[in-house]
JSON list of C-alpha atoms in Angstrom, two decimals:
[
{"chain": "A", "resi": 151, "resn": "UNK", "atom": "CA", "xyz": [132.75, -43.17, 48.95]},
{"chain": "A", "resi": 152, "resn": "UNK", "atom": "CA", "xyz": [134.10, -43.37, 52.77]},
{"chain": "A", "resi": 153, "resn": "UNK", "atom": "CA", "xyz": [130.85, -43.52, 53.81]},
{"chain": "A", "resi": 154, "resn": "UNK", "atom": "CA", "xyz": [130.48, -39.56, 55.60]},
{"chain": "A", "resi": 155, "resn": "UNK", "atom": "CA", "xyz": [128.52, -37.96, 54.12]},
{"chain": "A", "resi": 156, "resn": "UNK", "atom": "CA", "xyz": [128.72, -34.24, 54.08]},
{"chain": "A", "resi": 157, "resn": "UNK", "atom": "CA", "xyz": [126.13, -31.42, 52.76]},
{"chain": "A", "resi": 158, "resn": "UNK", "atom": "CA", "xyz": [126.18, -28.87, 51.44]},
{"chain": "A", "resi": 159, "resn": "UNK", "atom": "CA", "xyz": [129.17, -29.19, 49.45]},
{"chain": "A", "resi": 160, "resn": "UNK", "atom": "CA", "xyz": [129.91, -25.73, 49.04]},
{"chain": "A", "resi": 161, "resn": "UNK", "atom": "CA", "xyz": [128.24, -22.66, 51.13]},
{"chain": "A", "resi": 162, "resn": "UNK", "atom": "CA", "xyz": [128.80, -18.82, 51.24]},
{"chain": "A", "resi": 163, "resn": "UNK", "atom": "CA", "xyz": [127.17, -17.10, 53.82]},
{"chain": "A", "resi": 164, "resn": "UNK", "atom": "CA", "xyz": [126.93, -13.20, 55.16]},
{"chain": "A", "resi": 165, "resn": "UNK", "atom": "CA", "xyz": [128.33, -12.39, 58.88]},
{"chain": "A", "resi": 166, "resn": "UNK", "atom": "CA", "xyz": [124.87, -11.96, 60.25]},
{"chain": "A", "resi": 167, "resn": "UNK", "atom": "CA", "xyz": [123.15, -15.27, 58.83]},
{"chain": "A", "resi": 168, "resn": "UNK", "atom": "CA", "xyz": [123.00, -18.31, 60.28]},
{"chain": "A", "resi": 169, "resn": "UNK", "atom": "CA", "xyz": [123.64, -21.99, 58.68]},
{"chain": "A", "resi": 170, "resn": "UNK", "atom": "CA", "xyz": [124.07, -25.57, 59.28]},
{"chain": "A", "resi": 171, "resn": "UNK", "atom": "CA", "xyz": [126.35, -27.97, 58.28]},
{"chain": "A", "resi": 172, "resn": "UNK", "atom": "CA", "xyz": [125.26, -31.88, 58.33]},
{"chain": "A", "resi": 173, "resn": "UNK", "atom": "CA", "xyz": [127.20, -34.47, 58.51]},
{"chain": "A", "resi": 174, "resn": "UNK", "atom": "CA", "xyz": [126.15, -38.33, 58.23]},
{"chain": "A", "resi": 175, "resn": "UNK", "atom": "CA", "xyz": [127.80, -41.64, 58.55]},
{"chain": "A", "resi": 176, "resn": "UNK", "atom": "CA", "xyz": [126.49, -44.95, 58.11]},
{"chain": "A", "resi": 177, "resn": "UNK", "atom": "CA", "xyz": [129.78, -47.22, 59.52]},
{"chain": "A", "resi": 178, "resn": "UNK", "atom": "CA", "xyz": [128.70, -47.58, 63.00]},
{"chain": "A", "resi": 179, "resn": "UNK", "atom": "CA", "xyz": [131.22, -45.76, 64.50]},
{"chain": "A", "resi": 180, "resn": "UNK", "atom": "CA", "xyz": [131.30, -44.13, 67.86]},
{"chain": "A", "resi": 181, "resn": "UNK", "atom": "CA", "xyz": [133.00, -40.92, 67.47]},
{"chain": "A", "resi": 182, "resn": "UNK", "atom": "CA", "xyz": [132.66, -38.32, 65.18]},
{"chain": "A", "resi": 183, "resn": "UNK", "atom": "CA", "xyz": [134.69, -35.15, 64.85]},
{"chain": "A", "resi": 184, "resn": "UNK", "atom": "CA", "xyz": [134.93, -31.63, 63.43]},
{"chain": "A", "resi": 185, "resn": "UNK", "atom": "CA", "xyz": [137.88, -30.06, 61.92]},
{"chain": "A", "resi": 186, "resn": "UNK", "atom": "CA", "xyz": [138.70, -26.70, 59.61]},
{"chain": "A", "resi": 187, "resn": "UNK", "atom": "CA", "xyz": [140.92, -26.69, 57.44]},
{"chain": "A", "resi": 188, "resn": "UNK", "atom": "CA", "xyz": [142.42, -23.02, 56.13]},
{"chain": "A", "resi": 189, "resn": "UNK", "atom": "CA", "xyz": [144.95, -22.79, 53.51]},
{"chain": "A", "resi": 190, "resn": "UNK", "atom": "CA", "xyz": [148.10, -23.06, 54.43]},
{"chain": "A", "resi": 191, "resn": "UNK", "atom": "CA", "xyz": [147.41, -24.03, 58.13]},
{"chain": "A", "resi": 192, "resn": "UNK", "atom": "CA", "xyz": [147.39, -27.78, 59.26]},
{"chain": "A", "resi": 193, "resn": "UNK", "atom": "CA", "xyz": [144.07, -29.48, 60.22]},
{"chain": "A", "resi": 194, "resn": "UNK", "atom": "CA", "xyz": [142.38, -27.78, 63.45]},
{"chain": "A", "resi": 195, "resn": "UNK", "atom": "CA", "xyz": [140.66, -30.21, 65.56]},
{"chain": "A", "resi": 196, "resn": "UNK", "atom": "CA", "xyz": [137.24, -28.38, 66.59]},
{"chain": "A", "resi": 197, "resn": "UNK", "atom": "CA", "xyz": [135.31, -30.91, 68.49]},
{"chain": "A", "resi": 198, "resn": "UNK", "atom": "CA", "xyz": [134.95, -34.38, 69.41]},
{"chain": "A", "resi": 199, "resn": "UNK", "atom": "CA", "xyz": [132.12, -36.01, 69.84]},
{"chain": "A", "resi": 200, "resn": "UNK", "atom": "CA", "xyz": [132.34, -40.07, 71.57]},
{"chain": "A", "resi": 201, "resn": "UNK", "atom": "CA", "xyz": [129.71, -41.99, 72.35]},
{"chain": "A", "resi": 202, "resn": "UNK", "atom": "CA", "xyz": [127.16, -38.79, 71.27]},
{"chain": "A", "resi": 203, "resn": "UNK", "atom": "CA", "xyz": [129.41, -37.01, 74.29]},
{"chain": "A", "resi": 204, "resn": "UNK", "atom": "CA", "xyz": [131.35, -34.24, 73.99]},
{"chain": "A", "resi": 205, "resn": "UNK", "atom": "CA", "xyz": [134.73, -35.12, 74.99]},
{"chain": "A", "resi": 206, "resn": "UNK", "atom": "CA", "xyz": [136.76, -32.20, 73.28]},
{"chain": "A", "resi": 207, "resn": "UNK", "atom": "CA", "xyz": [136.27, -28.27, 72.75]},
{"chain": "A", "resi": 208, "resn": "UNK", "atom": "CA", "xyz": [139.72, -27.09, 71.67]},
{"chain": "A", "resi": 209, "resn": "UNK", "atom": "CA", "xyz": [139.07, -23.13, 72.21]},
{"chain": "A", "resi": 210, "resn": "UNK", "atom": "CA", "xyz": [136.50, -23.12, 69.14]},
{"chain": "A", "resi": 211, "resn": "UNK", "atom": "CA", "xyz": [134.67, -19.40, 69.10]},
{"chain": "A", "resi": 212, "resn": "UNK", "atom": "CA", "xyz": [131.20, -19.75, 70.65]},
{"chain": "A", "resi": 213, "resn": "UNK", "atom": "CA", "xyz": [129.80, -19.08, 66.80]},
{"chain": "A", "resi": 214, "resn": "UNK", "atom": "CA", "xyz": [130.25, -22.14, 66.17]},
{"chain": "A", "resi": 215, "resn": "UNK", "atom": "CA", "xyz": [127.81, -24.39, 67.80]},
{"chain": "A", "resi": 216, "resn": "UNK", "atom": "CA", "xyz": [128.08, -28.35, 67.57]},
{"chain": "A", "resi": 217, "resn": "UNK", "atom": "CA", "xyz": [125.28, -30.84, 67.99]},
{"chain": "A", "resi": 218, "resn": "UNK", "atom": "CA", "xyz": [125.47, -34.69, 68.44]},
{"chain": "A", "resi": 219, "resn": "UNK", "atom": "CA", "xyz": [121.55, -36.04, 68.35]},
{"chain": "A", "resi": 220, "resn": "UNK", "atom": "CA", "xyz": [122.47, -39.64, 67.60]},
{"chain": "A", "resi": 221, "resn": "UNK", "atom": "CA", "xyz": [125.85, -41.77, 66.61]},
{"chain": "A", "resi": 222, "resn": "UNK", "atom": "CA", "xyz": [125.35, -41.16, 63.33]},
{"chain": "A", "resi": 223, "resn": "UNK", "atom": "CA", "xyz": [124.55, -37.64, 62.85]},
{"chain": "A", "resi": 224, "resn": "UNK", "atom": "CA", "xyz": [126.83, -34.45, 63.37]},
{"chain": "A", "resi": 225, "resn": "UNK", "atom": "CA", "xyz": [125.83, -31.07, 62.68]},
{"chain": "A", "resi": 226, "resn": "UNK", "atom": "CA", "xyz": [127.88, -27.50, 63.46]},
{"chain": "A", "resi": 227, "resn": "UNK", "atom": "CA", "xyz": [125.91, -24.36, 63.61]},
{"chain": "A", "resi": 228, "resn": "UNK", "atom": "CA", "xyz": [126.89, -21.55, 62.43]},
{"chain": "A", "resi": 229, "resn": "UNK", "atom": "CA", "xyz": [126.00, -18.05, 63.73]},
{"chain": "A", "resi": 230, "resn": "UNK", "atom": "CA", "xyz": [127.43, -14.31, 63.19]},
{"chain": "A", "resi": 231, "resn": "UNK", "atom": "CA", "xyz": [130.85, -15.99, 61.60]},
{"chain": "A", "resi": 232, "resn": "UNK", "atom": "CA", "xyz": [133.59, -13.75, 60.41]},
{"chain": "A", "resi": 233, "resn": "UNK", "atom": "CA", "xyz": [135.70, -13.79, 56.90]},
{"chain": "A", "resi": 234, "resn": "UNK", "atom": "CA", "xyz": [138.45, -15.39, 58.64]},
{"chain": "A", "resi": 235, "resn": "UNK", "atom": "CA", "xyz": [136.13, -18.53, 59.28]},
{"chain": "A", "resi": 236, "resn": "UNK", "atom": "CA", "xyz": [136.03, -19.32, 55.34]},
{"chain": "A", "resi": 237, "resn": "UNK", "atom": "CA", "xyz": [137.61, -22.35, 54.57]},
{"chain": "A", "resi": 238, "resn": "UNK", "atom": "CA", "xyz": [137.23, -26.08, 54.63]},
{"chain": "A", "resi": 239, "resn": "UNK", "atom": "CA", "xyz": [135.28, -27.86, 56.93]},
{"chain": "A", "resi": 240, "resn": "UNK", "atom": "CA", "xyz": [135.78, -31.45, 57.35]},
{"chain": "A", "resi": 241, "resn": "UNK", "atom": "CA", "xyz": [133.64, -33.61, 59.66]},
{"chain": "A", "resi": 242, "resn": "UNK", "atom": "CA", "xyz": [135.19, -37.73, 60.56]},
{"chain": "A", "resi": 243, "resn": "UNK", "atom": "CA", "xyz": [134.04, -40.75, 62.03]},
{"chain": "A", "resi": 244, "resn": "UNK", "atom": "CA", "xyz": [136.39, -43.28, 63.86]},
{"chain": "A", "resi": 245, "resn": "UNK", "atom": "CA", "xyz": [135.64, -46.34, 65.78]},
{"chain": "A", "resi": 246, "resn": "UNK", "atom": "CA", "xyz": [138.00, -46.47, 69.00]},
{"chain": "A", "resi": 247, "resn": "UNK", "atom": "CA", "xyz": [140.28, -43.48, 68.00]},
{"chain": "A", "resi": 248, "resn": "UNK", "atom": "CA", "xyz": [141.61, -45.90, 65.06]},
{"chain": "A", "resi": 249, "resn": "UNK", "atom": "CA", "xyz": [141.61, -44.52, 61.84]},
{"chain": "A", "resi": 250, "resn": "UNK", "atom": "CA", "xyz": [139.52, -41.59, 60.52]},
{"chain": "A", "resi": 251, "resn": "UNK", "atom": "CA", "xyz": [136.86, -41.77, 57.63]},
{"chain": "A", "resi": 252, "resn": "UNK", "atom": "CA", "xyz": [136.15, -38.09, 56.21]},
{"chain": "A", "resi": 253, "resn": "UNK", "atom": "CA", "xyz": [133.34, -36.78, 54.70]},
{"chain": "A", "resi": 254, "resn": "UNK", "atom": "CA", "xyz": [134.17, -34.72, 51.45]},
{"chain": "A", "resi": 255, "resn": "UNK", "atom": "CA", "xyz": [133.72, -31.55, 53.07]},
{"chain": "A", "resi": 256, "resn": "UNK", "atom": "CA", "xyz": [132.01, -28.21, 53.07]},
{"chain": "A", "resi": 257, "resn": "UNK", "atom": "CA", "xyz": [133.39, -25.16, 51.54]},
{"chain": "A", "resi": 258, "resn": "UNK", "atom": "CA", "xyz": [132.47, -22.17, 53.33]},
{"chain": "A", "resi": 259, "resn": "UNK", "atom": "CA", "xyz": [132.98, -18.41, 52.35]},
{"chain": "A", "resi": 260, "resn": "UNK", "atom": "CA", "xyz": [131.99, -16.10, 54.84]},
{"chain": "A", "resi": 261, "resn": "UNK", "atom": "CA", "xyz": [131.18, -12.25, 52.66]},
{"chain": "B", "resi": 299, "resn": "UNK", "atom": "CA", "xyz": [153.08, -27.29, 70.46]},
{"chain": "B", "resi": 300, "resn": "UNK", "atom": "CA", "xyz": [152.74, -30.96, 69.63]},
{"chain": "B", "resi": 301, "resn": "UNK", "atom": "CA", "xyz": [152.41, -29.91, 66.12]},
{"chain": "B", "resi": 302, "resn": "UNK", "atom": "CA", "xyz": [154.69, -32.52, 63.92]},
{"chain": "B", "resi": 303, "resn": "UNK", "atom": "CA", "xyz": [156.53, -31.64, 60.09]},
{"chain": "B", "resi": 304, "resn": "UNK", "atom": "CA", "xyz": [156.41, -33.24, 57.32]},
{"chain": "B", "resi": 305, "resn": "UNK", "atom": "CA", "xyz": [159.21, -32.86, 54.71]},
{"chain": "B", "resi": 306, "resn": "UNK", "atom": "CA", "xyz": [159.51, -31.61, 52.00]},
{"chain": "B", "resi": 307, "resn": "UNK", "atom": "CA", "xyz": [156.22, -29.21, 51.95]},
{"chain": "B", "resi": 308, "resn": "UNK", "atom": "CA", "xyz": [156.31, -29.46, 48.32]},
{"chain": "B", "resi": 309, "resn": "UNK", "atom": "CA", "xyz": [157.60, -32.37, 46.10]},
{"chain": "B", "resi": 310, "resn": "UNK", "atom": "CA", "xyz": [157.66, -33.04, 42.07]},
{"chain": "B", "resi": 311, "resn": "UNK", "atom": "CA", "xyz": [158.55, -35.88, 39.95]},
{"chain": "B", "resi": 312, "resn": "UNK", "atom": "CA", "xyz": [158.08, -37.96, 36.74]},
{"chain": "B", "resi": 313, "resn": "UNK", "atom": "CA", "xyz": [155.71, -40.59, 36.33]},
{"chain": "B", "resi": 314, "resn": "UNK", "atom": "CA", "xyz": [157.49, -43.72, 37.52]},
{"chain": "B", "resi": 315, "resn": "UNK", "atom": "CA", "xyz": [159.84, -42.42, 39.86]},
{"chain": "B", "resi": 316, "resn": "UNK", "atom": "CA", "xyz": [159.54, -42.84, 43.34]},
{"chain": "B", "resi": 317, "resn": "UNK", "atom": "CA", "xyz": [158.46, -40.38, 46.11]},
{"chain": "B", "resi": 318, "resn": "UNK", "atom": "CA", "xyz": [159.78, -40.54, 49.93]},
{"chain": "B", "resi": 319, "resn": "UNK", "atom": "CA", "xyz": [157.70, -37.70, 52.16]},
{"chain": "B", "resi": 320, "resn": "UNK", "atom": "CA", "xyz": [159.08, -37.62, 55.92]},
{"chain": "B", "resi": 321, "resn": "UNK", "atom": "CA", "xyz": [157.21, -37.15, 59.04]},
{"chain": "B", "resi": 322, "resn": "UNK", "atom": "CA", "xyz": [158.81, -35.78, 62.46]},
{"chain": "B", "resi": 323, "resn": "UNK", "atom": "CA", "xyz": [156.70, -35.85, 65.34]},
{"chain": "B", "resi": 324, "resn": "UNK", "atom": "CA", "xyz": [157.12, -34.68, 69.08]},
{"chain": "B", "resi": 325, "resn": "UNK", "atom": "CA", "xyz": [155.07, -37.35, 71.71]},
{"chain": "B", "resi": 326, "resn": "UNK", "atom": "CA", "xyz": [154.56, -41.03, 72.35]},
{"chain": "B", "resi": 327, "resn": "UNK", "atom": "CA", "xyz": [152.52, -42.53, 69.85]},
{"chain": "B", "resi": 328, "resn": "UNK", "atom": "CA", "xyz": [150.46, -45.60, 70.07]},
{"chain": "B", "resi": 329, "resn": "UNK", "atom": "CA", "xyz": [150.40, -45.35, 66.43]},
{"chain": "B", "resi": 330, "resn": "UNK", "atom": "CA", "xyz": [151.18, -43.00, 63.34]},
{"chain": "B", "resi": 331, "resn": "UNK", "atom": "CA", "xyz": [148.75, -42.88, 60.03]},
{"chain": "B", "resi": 332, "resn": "UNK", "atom": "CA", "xyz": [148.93, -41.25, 56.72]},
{"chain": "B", "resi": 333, "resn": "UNK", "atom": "CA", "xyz": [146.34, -40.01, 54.78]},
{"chain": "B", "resi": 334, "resn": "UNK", "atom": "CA", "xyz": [145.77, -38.48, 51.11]},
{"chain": "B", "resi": 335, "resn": "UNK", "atom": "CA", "xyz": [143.66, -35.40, 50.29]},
{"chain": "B", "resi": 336, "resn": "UNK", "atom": "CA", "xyz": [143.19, -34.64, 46.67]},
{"chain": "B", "resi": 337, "resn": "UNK", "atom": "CA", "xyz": [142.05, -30.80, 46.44]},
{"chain": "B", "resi": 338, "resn": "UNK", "atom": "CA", "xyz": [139.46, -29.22, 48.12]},
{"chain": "B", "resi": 339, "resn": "UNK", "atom": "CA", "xyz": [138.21, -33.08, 48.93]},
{"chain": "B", "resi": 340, "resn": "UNK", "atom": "CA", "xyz": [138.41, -35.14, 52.34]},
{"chain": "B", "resi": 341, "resn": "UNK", "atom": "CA", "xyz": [141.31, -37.03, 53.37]},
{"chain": "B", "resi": 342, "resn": "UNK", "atom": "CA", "xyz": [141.29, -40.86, 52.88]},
{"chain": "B", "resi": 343, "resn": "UNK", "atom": "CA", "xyz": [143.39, -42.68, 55.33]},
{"chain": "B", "resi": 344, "resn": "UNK", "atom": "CA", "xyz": [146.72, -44.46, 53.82]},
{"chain": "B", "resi": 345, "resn": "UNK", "atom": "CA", "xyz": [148.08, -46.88, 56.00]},
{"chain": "B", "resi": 346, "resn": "UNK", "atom": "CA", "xyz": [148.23, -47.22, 60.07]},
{"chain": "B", "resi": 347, "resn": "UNK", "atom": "CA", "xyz": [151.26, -48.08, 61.16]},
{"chain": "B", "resi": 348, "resn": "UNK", "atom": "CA", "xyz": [151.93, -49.09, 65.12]},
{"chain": "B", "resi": 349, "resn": "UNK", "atom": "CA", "xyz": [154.27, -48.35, 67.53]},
{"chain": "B", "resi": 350, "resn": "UNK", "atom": "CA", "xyz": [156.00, -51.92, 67.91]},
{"chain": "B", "resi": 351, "resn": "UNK", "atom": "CA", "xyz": [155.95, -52.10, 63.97]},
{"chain": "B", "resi": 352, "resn": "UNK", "atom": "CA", "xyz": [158.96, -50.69, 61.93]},
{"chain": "B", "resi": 353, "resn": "UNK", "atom": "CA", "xyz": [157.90, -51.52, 58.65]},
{"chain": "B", "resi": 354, "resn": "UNK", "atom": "CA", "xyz": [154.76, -51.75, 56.94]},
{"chain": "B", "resi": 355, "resn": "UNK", "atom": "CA", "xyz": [153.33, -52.68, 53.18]},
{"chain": "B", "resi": 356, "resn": "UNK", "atom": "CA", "xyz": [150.35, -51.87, 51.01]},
{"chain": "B", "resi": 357, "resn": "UNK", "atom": "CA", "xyz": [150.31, -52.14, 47.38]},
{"chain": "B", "resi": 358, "resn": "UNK", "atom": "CA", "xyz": [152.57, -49.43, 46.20]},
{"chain": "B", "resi": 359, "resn": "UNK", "atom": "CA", "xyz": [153.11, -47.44, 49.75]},
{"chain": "B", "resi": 360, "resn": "UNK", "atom": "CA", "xyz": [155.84, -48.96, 52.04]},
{"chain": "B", "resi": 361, "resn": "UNK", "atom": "CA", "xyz": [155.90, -47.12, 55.51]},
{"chain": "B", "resi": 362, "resn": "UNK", "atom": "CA", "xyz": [158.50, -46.94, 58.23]},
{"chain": "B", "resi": 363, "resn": "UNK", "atom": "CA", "xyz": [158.58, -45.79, 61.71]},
{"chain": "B", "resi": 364, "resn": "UNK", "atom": "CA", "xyz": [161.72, -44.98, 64.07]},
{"chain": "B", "resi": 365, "resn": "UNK", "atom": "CA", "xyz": [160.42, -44.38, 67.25]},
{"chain": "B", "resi": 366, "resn": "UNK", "atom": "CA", "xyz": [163.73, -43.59, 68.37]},
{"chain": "B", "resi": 367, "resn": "UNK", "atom": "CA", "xyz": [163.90, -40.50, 66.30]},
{"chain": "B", "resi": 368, "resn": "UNK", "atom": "CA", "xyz": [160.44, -39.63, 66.69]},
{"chain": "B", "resi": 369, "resn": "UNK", "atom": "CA", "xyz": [160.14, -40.24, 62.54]},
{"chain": "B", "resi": 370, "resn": "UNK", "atom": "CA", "xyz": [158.29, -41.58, 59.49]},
{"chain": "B", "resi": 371, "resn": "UNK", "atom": "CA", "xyz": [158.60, -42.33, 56.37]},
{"chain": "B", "resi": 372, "resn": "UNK", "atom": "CA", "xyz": [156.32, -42.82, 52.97]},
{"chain": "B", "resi": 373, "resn": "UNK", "atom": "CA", "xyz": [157.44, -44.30, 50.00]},
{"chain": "B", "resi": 374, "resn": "UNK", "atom": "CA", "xyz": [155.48, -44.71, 47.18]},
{"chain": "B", "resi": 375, "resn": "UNK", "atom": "CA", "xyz": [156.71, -46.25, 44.12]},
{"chain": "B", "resi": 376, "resn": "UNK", "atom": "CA", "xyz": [156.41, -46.64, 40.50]},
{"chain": "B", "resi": 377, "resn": "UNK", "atom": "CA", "xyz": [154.62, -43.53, 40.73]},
{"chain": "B", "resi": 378, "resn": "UNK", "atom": "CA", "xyz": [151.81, -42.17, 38.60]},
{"chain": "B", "resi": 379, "resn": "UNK", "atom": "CA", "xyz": [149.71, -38.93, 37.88]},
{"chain": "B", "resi": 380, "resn": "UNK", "atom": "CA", "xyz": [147.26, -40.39, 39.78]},
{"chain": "B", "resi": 381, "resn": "UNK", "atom": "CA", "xyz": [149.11, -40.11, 42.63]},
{"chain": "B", "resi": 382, "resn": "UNK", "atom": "CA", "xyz": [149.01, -36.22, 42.81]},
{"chain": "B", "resi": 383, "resn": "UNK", "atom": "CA", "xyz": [147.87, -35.33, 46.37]},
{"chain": "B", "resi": 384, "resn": "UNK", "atom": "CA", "xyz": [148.67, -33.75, 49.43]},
{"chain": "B", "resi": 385, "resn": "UNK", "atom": "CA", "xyz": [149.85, -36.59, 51.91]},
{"chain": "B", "resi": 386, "resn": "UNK", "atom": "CA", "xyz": [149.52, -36.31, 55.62]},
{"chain": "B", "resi": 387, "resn": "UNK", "atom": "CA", "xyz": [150.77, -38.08, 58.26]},
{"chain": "B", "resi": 388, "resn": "UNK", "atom": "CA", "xyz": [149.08, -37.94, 62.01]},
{"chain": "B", "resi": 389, "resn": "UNK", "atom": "CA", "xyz": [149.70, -39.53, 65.38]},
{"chain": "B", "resi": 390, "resn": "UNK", "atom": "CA", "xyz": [148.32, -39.63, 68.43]},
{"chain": "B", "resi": 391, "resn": "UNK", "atom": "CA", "xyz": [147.95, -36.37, 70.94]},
{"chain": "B", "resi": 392, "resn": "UNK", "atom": "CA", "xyz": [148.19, -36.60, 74.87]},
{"chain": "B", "resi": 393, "resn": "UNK", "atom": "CA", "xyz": [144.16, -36.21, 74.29]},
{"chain": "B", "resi": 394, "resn": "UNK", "atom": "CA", "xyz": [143.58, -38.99, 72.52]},
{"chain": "B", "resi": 395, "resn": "UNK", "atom": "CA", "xyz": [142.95, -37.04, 69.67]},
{"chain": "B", "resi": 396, "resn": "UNK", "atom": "CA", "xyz": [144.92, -37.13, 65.79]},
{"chain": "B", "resi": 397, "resn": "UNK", "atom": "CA", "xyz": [147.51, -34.15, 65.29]},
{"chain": "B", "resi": 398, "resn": "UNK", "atom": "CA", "xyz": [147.90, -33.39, 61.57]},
{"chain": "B", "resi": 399, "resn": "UNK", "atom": "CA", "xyz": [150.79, -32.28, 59.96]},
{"chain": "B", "resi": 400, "resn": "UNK", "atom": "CA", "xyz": [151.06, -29.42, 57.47]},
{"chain": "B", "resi": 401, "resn": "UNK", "atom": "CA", "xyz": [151.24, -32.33, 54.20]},
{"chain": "B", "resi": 402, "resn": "UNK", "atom": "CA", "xyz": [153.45, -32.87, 51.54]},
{"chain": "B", "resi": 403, "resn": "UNK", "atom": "CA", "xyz": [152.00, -31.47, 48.04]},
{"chain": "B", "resi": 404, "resn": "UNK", "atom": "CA", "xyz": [153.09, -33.92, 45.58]},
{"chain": "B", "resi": 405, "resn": "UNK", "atom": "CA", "xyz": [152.66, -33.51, 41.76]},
{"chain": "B", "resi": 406, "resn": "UNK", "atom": "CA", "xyz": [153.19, -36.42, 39.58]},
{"chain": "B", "resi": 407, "resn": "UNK", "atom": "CA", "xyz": [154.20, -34.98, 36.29]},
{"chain": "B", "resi": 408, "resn": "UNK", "atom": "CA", "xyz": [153.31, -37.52, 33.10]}
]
């Protein structure tokens, strides 16, 4: 237990529904992060939240929507996704860009 | 790219023997991690190892860093089935944020 919690563990979803994934850590960290993680492709920072800010946006498609409320809770929305969105999604708390906890992660297939 | 390697992509061994994985990476660092992901789970963070430090200790893991050659090392030893994991290693982007390698699949055979 790193102390991220993730849910749901495992999703599939249509291309024309939308979702949420939730994400919840208890540490008292200050940033929190989203990365996917595809086979065969090294982790893919999506966005980085610091301080409930939103410091980074590496290129992520606009149907994927992120949402910082408080320090503790991270959620990505999900809207009109494609197949080639299916895989891992990993969500990470740090305190002071030391090291990263990780939730266990959701597994989304997109039909 | 700032993307780093890690070497060899795929790595198999005995129960007891001991398993080196290499990381090469491209920027400064302020400091260089590694982490373990068992399948289709999160990663748990290894060992942090900073940029003035060379070698480093924990339990079975032994880490070493050559800034020089932009490189790291992981040893474990003694190792066991338990063991079997993907290992990554990450360091620090001109962001701030981690960069990830591609891992190291190990598989401890009993």
């Amino acid at each position: 237990e790193t102390g991220v919690t993730q849910t749901p563990r495992h999703l599939v979803m249509g291309m024309t529904n939308k979702k949420s994934l939730k994400c919840e850590q208890h540490l008292g960290h200050n940033a929190m992060y989203w990365y996917k993680q595809s086979a065969k492709k090294p982790l893919e920072l999506m966005f980085v939240y610091s301080l409930e800010e939103r410091v980074e946006n590496n290129s992520v498609p606009s149907r994927f929507s992120p949402e910082c409320p408080n320090s503790s809770h991270l959620f990505l929305h999900l809207h009109t996704l494609q197949p080639e969105d299916s895989a891992l999604y990993l969500c990470a708390s740090s305190q002071e860009n030391e090291k990263l906890f990780f939730g266990s992660g959701t597994q989304l297939s997109v039909l | 790219s700032q993307q780093g390697e890690e070497d060899p992509q795929a790595l198999s061994i005995q129960e007891g023997e001991n398993a080196t994985m290499n990381c090469s990476y491209k920027t400064s660092i302020n400091n260089l991690q590694w982490y373990r992901q068992n399948s289709g789970r999160g990663l748990v963070h290894l060992i942090l190892i900073r940029s003035n430090e060379r070698e480093k200790h924990s339990g079975r893991l032994r880490v070493t860093l050559d800034t020089s050659k932009k490189s790291s090392s992981l040893l474990i030893t003694a190792s066991r089935a338990a063991d079997t994991a993907s290992y990554f290693c990450a360091y620090g982007g001109s962001q701030g944020n981690l960069i990830f390698g591609k891992g190291t699949k190990l598989s401890v055979k009993p």
